[in-house]
PDB file of C-alpha atoms and ligand atoms in Angstrom:
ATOM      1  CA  UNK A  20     144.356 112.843  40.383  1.00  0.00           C
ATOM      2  CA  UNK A  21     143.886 116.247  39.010  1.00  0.00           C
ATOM      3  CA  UNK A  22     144.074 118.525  42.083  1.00  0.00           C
ATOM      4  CA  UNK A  23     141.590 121.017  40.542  1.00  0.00           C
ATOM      5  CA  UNK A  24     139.239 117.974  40.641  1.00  0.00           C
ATOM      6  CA  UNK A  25     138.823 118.607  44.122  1.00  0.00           C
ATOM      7  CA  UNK A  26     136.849 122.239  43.653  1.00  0.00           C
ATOM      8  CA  UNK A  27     133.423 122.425  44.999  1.00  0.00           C
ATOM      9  CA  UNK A  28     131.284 125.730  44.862  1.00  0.00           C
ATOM     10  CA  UNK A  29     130.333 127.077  47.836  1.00  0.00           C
ATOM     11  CA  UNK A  30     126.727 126.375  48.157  1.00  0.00           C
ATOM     12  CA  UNK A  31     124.771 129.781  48.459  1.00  0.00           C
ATOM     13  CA  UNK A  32     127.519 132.155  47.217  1.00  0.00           C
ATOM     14  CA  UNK A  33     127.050 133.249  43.667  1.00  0.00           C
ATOM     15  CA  UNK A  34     130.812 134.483  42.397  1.00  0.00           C
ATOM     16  CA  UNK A  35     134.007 134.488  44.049  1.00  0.00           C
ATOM     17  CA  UNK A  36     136.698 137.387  43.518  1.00  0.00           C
ATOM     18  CA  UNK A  37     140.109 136.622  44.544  1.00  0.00           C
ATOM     19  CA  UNK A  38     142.584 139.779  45.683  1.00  0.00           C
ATOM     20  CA  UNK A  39     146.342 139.730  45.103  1.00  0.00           C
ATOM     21  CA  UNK A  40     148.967 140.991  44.621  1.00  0.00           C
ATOM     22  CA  UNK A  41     152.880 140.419  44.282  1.00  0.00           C
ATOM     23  CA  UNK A  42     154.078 141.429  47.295  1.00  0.00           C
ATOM     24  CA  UNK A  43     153.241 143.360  50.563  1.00  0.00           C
ATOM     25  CA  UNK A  44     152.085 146.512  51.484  1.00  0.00           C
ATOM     26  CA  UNK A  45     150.991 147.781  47.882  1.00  0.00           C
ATOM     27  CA  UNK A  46     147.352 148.074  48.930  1.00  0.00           C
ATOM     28  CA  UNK A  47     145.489 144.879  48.557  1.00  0.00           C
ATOM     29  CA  UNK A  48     144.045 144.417  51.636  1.00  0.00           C
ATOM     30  CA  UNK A  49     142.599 148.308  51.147  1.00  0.00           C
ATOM     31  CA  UNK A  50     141.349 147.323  47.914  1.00  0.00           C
ATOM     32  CA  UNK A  51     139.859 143.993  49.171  1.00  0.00           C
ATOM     33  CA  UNK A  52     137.726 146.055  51.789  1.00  0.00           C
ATOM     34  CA  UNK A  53     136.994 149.185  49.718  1.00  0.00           C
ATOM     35  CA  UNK A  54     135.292 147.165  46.969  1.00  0.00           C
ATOM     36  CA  UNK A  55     133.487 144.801  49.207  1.00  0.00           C
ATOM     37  CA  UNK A  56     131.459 148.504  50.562  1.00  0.00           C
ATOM     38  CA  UNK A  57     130.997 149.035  47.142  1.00  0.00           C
ATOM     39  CA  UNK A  58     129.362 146.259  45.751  1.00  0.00           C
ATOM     40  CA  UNK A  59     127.208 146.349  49.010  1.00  0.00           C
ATOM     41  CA  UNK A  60     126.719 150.128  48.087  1.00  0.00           C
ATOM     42  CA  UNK A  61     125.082 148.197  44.598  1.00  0.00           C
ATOM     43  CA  UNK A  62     122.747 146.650  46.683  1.00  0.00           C
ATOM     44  CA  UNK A  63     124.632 143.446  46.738  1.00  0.00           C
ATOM     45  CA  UNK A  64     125.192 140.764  49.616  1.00  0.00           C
ATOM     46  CA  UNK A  65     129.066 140.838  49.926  1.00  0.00           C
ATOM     47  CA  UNK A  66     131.112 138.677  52.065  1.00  0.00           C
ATOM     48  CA  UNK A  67     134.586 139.014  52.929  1.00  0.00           C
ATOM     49  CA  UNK A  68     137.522 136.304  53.522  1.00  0.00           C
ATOM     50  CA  UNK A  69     140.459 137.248  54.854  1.00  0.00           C
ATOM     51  CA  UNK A  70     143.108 134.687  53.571  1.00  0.00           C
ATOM     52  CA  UNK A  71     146.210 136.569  54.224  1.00  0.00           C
ATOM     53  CA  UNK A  72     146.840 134.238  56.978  1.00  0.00           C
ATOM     54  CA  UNK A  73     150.236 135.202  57.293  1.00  0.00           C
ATOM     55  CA  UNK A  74     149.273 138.754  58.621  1.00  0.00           C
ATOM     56  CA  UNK A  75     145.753 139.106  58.617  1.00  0.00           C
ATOM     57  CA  UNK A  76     144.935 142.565  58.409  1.00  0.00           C
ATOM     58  CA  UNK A  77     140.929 142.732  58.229  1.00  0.00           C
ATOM     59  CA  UNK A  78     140.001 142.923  61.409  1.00  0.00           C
ATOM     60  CA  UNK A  79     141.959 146.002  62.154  1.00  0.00           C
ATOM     61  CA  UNK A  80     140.577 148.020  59.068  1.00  0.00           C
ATOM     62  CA  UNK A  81     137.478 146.638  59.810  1.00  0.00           C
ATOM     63  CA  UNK A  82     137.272 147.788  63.580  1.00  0.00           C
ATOM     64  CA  UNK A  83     136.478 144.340  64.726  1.00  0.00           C
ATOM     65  CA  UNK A  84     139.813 143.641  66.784  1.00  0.00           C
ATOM     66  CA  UNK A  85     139.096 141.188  68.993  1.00  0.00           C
ATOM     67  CA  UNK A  86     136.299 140.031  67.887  1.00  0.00           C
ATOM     68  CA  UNK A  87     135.317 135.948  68.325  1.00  0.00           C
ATOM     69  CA  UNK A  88     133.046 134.507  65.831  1.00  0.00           C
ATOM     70  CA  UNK A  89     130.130 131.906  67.561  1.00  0.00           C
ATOM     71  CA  UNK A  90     129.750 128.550  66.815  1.00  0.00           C
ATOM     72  CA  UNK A  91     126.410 128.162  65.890  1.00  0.00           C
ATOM     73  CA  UNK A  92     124.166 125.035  66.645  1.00  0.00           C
ATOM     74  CA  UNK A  93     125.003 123.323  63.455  1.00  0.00           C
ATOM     75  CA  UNK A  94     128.231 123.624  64.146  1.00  0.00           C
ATOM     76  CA  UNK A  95     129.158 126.267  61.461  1.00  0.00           C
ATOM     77  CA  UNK A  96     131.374 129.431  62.599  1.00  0.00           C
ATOM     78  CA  UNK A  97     129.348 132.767  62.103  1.00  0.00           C
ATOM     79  CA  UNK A  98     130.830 135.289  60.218  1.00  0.00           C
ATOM     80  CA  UNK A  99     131.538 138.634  61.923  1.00  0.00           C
ATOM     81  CA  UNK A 100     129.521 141.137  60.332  1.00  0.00           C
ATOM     82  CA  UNK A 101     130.740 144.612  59.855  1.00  0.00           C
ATOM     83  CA  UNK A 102     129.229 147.333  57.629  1.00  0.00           C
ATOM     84  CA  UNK A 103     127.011 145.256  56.118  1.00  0.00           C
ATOM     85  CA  UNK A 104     129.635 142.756  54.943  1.00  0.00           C
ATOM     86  CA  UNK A 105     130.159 138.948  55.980  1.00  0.00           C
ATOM     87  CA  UNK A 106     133.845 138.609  57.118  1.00  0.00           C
ATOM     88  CA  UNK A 107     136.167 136.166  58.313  1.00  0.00           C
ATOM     89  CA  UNK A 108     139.806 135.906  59.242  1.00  0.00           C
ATOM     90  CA  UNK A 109     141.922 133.998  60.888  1.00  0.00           C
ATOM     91  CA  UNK A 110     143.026 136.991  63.207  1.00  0.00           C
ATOM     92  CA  UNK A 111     139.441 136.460  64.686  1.00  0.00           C
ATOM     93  CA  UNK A 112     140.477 132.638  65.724  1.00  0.00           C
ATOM     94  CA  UNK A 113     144.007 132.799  66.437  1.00  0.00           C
ATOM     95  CA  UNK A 114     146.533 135.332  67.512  1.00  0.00           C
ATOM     96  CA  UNK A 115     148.600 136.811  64.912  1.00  0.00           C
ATOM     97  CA  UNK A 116     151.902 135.208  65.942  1.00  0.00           C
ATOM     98  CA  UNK A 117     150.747 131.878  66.087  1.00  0.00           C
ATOM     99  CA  UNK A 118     149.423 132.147  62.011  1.00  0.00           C
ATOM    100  CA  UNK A 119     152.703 133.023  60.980  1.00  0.00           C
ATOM    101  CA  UNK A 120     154.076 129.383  61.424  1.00  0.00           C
ATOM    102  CA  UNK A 121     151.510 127.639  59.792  1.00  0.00           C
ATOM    103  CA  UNK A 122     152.489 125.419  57.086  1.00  0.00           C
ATOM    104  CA  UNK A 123     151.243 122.667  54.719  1.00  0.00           C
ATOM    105  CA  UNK A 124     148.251 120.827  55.775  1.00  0.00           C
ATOM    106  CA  UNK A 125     147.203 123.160  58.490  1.00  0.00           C
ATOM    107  CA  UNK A 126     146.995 125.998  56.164  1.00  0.00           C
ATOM    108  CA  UNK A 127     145.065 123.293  53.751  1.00  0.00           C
ATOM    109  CA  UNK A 128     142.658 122.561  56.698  1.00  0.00           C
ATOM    110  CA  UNK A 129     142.244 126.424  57.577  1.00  0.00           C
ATOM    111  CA  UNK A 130     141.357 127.034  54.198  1.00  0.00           C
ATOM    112  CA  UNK A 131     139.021 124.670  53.861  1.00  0.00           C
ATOM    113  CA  UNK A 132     137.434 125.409  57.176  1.00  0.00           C
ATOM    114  CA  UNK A 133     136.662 128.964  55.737  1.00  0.00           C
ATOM    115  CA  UNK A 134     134.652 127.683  52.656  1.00  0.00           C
ATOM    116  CA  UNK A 135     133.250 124.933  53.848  1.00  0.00           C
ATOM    117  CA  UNK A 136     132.197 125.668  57.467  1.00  0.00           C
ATOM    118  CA  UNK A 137     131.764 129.287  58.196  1.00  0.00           C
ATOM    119  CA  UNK A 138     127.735 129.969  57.681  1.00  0.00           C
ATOM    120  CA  UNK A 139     128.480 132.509  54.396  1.00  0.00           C
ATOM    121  CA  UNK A 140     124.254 131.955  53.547  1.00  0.00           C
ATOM    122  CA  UNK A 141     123.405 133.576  50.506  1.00  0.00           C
ATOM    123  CA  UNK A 142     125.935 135.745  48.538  1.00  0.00           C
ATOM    124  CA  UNK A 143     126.279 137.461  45.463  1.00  0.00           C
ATOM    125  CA  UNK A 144     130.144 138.450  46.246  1.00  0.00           C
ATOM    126  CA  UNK A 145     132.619 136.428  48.012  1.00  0.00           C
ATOM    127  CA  UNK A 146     136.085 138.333  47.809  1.00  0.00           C
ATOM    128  CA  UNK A 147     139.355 136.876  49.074  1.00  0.00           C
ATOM    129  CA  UNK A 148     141.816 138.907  50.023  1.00  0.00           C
ATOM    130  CA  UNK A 149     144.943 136.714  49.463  1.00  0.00           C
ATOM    131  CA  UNK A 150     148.375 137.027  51.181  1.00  0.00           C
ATOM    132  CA  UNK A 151     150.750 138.619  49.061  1.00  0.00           C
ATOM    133  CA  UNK A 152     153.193 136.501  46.670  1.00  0.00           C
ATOM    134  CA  UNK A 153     152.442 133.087  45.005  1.00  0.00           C
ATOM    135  CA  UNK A 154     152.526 130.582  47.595  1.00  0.00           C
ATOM    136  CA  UNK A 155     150.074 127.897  48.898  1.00  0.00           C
ATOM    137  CA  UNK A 156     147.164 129.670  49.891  1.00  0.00           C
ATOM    138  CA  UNK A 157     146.763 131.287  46.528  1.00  0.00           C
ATOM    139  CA  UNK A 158     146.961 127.205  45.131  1.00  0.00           C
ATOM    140  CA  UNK A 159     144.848 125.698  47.911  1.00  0.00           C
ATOM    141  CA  UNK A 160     141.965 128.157  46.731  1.00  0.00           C
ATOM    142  CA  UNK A 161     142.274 127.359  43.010  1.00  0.00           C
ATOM    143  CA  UNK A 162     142.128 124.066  43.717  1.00  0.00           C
ATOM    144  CA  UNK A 163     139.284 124.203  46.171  1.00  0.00           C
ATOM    145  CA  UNK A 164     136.639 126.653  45.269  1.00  0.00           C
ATOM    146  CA  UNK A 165     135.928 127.607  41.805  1.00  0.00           C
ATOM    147  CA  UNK A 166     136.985 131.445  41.191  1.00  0.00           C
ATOM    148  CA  UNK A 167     134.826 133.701  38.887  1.00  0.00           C
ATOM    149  CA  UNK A 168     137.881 136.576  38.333  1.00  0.00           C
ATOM    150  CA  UNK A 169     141.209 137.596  40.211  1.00  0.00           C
ATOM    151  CA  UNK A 170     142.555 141.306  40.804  1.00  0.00           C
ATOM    152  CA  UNK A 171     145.829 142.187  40.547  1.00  0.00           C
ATOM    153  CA  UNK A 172     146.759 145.420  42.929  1.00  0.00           C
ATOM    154  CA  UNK A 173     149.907 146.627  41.997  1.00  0.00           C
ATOM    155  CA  UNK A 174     152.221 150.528  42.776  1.00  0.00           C
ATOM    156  CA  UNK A 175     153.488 151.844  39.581  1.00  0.00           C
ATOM    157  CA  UNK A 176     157.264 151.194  39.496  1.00  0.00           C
ATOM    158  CA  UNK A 177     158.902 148.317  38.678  1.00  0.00           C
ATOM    159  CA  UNK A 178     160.338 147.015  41.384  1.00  0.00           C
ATOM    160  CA  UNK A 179     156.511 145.733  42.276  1.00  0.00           C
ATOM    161  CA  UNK A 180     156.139 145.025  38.616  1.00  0.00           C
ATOM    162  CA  UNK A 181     158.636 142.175  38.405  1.00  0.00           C
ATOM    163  CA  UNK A 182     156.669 140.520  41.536  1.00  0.00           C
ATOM    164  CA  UNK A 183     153.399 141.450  39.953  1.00  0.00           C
ATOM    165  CA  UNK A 184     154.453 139.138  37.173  1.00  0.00           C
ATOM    166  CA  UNK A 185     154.950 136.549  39.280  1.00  0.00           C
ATOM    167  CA  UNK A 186     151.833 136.372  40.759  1.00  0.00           C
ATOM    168  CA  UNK A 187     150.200 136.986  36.856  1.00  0.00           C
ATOM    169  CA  UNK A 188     151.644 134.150  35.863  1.00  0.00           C
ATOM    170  CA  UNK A 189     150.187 131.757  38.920  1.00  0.00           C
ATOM    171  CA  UNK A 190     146.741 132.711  38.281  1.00  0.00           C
ATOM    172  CA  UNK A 191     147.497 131.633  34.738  1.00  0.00           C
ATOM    173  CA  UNK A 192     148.975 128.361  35.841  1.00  0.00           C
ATOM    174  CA  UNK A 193     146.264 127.875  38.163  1.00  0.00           C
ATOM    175  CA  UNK A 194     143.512 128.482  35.396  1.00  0.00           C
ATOM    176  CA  UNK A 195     142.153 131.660  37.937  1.00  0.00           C
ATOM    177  CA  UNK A 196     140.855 134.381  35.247  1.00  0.00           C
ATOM    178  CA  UNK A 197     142.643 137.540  35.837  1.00  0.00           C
ATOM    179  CA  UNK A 198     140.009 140.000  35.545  1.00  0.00           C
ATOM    180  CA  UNK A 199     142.869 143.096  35.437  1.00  0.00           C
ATOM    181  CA  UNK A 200     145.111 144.766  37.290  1.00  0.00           C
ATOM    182  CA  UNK A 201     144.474 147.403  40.222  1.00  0.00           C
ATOM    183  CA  UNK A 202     147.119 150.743  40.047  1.00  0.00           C
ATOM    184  CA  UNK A 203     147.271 151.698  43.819  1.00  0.00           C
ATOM    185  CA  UNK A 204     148.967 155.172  44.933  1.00  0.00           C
ATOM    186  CA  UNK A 205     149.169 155.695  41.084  1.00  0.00           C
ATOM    187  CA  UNK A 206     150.113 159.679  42.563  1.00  0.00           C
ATOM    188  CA  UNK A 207     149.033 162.306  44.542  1.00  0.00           C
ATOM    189  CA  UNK A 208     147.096 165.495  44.165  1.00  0.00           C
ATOM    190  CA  UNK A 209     149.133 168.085  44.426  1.00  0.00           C
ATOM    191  CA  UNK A 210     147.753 171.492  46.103  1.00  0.00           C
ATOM    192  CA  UNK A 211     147.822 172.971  42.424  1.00  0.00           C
ATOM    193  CA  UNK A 212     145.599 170.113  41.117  1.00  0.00           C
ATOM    194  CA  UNK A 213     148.818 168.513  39.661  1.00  0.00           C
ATOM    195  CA  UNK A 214     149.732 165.104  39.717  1.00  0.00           C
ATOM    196  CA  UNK A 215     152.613 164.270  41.787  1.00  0.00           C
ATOM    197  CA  UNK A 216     154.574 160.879  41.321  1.00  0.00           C
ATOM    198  CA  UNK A 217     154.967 159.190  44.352  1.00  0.00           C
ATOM    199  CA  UNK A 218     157.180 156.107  42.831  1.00  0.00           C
ATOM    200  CA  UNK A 219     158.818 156.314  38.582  1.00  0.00           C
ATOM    201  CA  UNK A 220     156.051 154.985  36.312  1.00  0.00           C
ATOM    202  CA  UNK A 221     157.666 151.959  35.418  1.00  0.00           C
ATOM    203  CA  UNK A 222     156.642 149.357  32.427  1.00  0.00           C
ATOM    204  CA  UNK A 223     153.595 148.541  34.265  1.00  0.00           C
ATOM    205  CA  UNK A 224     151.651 149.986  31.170  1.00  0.00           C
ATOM    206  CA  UNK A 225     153.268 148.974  28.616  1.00  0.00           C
ATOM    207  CA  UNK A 226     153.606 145.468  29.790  1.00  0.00           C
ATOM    208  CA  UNK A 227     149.425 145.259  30.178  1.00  0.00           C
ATOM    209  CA  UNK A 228     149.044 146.355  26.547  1.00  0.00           C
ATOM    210  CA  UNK A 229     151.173 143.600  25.197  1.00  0.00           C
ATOM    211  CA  UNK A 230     149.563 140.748  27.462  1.00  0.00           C
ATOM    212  CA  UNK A 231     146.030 142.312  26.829  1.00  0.00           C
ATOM    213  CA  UNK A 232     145.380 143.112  31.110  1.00  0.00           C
ATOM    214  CA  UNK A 233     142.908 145.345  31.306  1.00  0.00           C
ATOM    215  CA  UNK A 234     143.690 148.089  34.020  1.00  0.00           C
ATOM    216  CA  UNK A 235     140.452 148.096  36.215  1.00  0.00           C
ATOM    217  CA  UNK A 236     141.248 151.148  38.389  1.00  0.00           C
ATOM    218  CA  UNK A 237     144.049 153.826  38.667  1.00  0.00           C
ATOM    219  CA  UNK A 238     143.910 155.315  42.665  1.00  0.00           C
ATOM    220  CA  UNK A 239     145.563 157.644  44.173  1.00  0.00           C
ATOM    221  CA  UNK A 240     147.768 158.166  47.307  1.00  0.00           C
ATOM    222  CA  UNK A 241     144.799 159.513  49.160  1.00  0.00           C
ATOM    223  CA  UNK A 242     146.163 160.406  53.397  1.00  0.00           C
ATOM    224  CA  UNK A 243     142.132 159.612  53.825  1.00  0.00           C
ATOM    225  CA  UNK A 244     142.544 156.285  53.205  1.00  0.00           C
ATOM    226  CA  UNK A 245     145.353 155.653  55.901  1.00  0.00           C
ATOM    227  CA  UNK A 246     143.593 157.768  58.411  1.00  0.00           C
ATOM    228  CA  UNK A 247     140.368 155.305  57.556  1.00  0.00           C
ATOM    229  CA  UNK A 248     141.928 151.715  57.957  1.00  0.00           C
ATOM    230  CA  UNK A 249     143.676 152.948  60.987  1.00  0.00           C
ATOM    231  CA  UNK A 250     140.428 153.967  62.093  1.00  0.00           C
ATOM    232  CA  UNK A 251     138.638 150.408  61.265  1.00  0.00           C
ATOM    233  CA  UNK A 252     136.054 152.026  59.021  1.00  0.00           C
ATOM    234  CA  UNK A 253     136.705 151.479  55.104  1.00  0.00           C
ATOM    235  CA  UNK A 254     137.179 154.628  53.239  1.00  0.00           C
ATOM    236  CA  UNK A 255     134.383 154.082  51.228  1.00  0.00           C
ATOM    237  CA  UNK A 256     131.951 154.224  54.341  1.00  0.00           C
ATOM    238  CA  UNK A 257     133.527 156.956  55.488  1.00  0.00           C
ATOM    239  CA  UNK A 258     133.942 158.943  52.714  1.00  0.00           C
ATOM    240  CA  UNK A 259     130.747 157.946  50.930  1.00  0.00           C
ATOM    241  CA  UNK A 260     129.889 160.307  47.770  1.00  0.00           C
ATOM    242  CA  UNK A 261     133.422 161.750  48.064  1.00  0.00           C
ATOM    243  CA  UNK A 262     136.230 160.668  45.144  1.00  0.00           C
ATOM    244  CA  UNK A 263     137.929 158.544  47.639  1.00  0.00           C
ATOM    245  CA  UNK A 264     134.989 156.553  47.760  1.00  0.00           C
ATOM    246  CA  UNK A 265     133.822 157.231  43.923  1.00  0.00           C
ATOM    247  CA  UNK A 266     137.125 155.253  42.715  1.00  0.00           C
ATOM    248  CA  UNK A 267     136.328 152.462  44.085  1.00  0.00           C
ATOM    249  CA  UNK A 268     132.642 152.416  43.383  1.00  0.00           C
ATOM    250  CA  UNK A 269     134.070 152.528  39.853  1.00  0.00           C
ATOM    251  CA  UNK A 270     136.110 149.476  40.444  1.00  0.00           C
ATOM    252  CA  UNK A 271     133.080 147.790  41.314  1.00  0.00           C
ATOM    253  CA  UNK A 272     131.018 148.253  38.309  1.00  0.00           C
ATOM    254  CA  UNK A 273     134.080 147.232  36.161  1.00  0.00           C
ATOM    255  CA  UNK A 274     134.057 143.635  38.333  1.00  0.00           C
ATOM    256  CA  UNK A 275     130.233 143.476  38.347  1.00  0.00           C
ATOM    257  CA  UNK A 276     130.732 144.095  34.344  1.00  0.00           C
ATOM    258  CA  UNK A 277     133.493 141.250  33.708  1.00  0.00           C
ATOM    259  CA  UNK A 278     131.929 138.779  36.098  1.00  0.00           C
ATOM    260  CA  UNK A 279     128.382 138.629  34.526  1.00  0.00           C
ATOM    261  CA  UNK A 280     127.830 135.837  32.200  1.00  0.00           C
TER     262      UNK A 280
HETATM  263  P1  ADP B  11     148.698 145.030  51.570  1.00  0.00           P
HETATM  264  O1  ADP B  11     147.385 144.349  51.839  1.00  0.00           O
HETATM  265  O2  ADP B  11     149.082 144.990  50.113  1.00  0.00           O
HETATM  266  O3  ADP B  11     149.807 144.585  52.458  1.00  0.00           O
HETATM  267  P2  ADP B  11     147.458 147.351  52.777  1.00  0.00           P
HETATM  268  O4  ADP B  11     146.119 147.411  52.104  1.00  0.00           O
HETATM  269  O5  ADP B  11     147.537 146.795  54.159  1.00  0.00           O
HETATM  270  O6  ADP B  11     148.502 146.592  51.846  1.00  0.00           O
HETATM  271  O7  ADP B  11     148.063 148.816  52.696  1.00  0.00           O
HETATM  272  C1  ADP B  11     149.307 149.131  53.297  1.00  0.00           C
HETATM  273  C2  ADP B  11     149.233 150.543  53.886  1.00  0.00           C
HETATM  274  O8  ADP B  11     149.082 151.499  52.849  1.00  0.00           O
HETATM  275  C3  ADP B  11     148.029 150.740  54.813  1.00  0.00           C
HETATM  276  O9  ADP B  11     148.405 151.571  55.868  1.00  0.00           O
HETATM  277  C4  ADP B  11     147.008 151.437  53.930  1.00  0.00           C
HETATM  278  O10 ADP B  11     146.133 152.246  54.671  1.00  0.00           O
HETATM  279  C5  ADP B  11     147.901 152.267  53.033  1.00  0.00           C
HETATM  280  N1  ADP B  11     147.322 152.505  51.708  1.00  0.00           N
HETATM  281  C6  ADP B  11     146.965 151.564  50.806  1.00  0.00           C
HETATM  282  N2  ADP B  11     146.523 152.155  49.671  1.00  0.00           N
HETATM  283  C7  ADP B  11     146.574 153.508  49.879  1.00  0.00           C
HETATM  284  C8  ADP B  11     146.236 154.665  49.080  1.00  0.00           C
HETATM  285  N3  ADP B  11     145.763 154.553  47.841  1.00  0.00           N
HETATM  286  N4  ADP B  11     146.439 155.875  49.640  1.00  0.00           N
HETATM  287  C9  ADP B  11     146.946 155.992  50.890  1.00  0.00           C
HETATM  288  N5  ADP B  11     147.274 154.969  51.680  1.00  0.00           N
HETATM  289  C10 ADP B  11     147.099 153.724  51.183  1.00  0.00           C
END
């Protein structure tokens, strides 16, 4: 049988945006958050799945260590809600340690717990915030839940540009639309107002122009945005009307623009 044969929406939620990215650390989970505030911030009713199972890193930027999600009386698991925003992760069921061994079907059955069993109720936004790299979790969603667009987030040199393509080329084989790629800590302001390279500009633009990616956002190394996820409040809450935030309420519009049909 055709595994993607086995994808069922998720009744109530409208479009789902999937986040990834090659490999760690280059900002995915930051953009994951960030643009869930901002389609909220659009009036939207945004939920927010961690899948990075492997080091789940919402609940932290989220301020909602330690949290424990109820079991309502139908038996579906409540979403924790912060800011406005649904969210789920598997650091609020499990401790972080004991996710990292999780293989096969467990990870199948995890996954399929957080579509079909946490109460989502009605959304316009479901984004996923998958684990870096190409492996199962990225495939278990394709083949369970029908995804509207994917986001690539991606630094500028190409060391991350070789893994980028990697994971490019699973959404492809997985039929996931790429919507474009995210540029995270494209540079910094300097003190001047001049742009300071943090990492060598790599291909990364040229190769988008041959295979037609759109770019979706370019953002820079902003310290604000560290200081924020350490904090558990997004940057975009916290910085609301500043450029920190503005960036990604630009992001937004550009997914709200290539998901509408
Ligand atoms: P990933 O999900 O790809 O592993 P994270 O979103 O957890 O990456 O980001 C890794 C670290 O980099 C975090 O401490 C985060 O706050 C920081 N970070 C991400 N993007 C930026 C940025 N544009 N400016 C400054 N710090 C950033």
């Amino acid at each position: 049988m055709n595994p993607f044969q086995q994808q069922a929406a998720i009744p109530g939620v409208a479009k789902i945006i999937a986040v990834g990215s090659g490999k760690g650390g280059v900002g995915k989970s930051t953009v994951s958050v960030n643009l869930a505030v901002a389609l909220r911030d659009r009036g939207l009713k945004v939920g927010l799945l961690d899948a990075d199972i492997y080091g789940p890193s919402l609940p932290r930027m989220l301020g909602a260590l330690n949290q424990r999600p109820e079991v309502g009386e139908n038996q579906k698991i409540q979403p924790i809600s912060r800011y406005g925003i649904k969210t789920m992760s598997l650091g609020y069921l499990v401790d972080e340690n004991q996710a990292a061994v999780w293989r096969g079907p467990m990870l199948f059955k995890a996954m399929d717990q957080f579509f079909r069993d946490v109460e989502w109720g009605e959304l316009d936004y479901l984004v996923i915030d998958l684990p870096p790299g190409t492996g199962d979790v990225g495939l278990t969603m394709a083949q369970k839940v029908p995804v509207h667009g994917a986001l690539l987030v991606c630094t500028p040199q190409n060391v991350a540009l070789a893994d980028a393509k990697k994971a490019i080329d699973m959404f492809e084989r997985t039929n996931v639309p790429l919507m474009g790629v995210v540029e995270n800590m494209a540079y910094l302001n300097g003190p001047g107002g001049e742009k300071i390279q943090l990492f060598p500009r790599g291909e990364l633009d040229g190769f988008l122009d041959v295979k037609k990616i759109p770019k979706l956002a370019q953002i820079p190394f902003y310290p604000e945005i560290g200081l924020s996820s350490e904090a558990g409040v997004p940057v975009s809450e916290s910085h609301s009307g500043d450029e920190q935030a503005e960036v990604f309420n630009q992001l937004a519009a550009r997914v709200v623009a290539a998901t509408q049909i």
